[in-house]
Short mmCIF file of C-alpha atoms in Angstrom, two decimals:
data_model
loop_
_atom_site.label_atom_id
_atom_site.label_comp_id
_atom_site.label_asym_id
_atom_site.label_seq_id
_atom_site.Cartn_x
_atom_site.Cartn_y
_atom_site.Cartn_z
CA MET T 1 14.24 8.56 38.50
CA THR T 2 15.96 10.63 35.64
CA LYS T 3 19.78 10.72 34.68
CA LYS T 4 21.75 13.68 36.24
CA ASP T 5 24.35 15.35 33.99
CA TYR T 6 27.88 16.21 34.40
CA HIS T 7 29.78 19.04 35.22
CA VAL T 8 33.26 19.86 34.03
CA VAL T 9 34.27 22.27 36.86
CA PRO T 10 36.95 24.76 38.15
CA ASN T 11 38.59 23.18 41.44
CA GLY T 12 41.57 24.93 42.56
CA ASP T 13 44.07 24.71 40.14
CA GLU T 14 42.54 22.25 38.78
CA TRP T 15 39.68 20.63 37.34
CA ALA T 16 37.07 18.26 38.48
CA VAL T 17 33.61 16.47 37.14
CA LYS T 18 31.45 16.32 38.82
CA ARG T 19 27.41 14.51 39.29
CA GLU T 20 25.07 17.88 39.31
CA GLY T 21 23.12 17.33 42.75
CA GLY T 22 27.41 15.55 43.89
CA GLU T 23 28.77 17.71 46.50
CA ARG T 24 32.37 15.46 46.06
CA ALA T 25 33.68 15.18 42.29
CA SER T 26 33.86 11.83 40.13
CA SER T 27 37.58 12.98 39.38
CA VAL T 28 40.78 15.38 39.08
CA HIS T 29 42.65 16.36 37.13
CA GLY T 30 45.95 19.33 35.70
CA THR T 31 43.70 20.26 32.61
CA GLN T 32 40.98 21.18 31.34
CA ARG T 33 41.29 19.27 28.38
CA GLU T 34 41.55 15.87 30.62
CA ALA T 35 38.69 16.36 32.51
CA ILE T 36 36.08 16.12 29.44
CA ASP T 37 37.98 13.54 28.17
CA ALA T 38 37.07 11.33 31.10
CA GLY T 39 33.48 13.39 31.88
CA ARG T 40 33.14 12.88 27.97
CA ASP T 41 33.36 8.75 29.10
CA LEU T 42 31.02 9.05 31.83
CA ALA T 43 28.43 10.99 30.38
CA LYS T 44 28.53 8.42 27.68
CA LYS T 45 28.03 5.45 30.05
CA ASN T 46 25.29 7.29 31.50
CA GLU T 47 23.87 9.15 28.74
CA THR T 48 23.38 12.53 30.19
CA GLU T 49 25.07 14.94 29.38
CA LEU T 50 28.44 16.94 29.79
CA VAL T 51 28.32 20.62 30.68
CA ILE T 52 31.64 22.39 30.78
CA HIS T 53 32.36 25.75 31.74
CA ARG T 54 34.61 28.22 31.53
CA PRO T 55 37.24 29.26 34.96
CA ASN T 56 34.15 31.73 36.33
CA GLY T 57 32.06 29.53 36.35
CA GLN T 58 30.20 30.06 33.81
CA ILE T 59 29.01 27.59 31.41
CA ARG T 60 31.19 26.96 28.29
CA ASP T 61 29.65 24.24 26.50
CA SER T 62 27.10 21.39 26.68
CA ASP T 63 26.93 17.93 24.75
CA SER T 64 24.10 15.78 25.29
CA TYR T 65 25.26 12.06 24.80
CA GLY T 66 21.08 11.16 25.93
CA ASN T 67 18.36 9.93 23.65
CA ASP T 68 17.31 13.26 22.94
CA PRO T 69 13.54 12.98 20.84
CA HIS T 70 14.54 16.76 19.80
CA PRO T 71 18.20 16.64 18.57
CA PRO T 72 19.63 19.88 17.97
CA LYS T 73 21.45 20.34 14.31
CA ASP T 74 25.11 20.41 15.78
CA THR T 75 28.04 21.78 13.47
CA LYS T 76 30.34 21.42 15.65
CA HIS T 77 31.01 17.94 15.46
#
């Protein structure tokens, strides 16, 4: 069974953390920063990826917290 990633997406005037393929939000936050922090905790706990979207829905960034056999040479952290 593959683990589903978490996405930080715009939700009206707020930001939501949603599980890939899910209809309901795992959590809703007033700022993108709060949603990213909550999504990061969920992604770490479930060893999945966190995908962060821009207000227009375009993917802004992603971080992997799983067991990646070929991890990227990440210079942002």
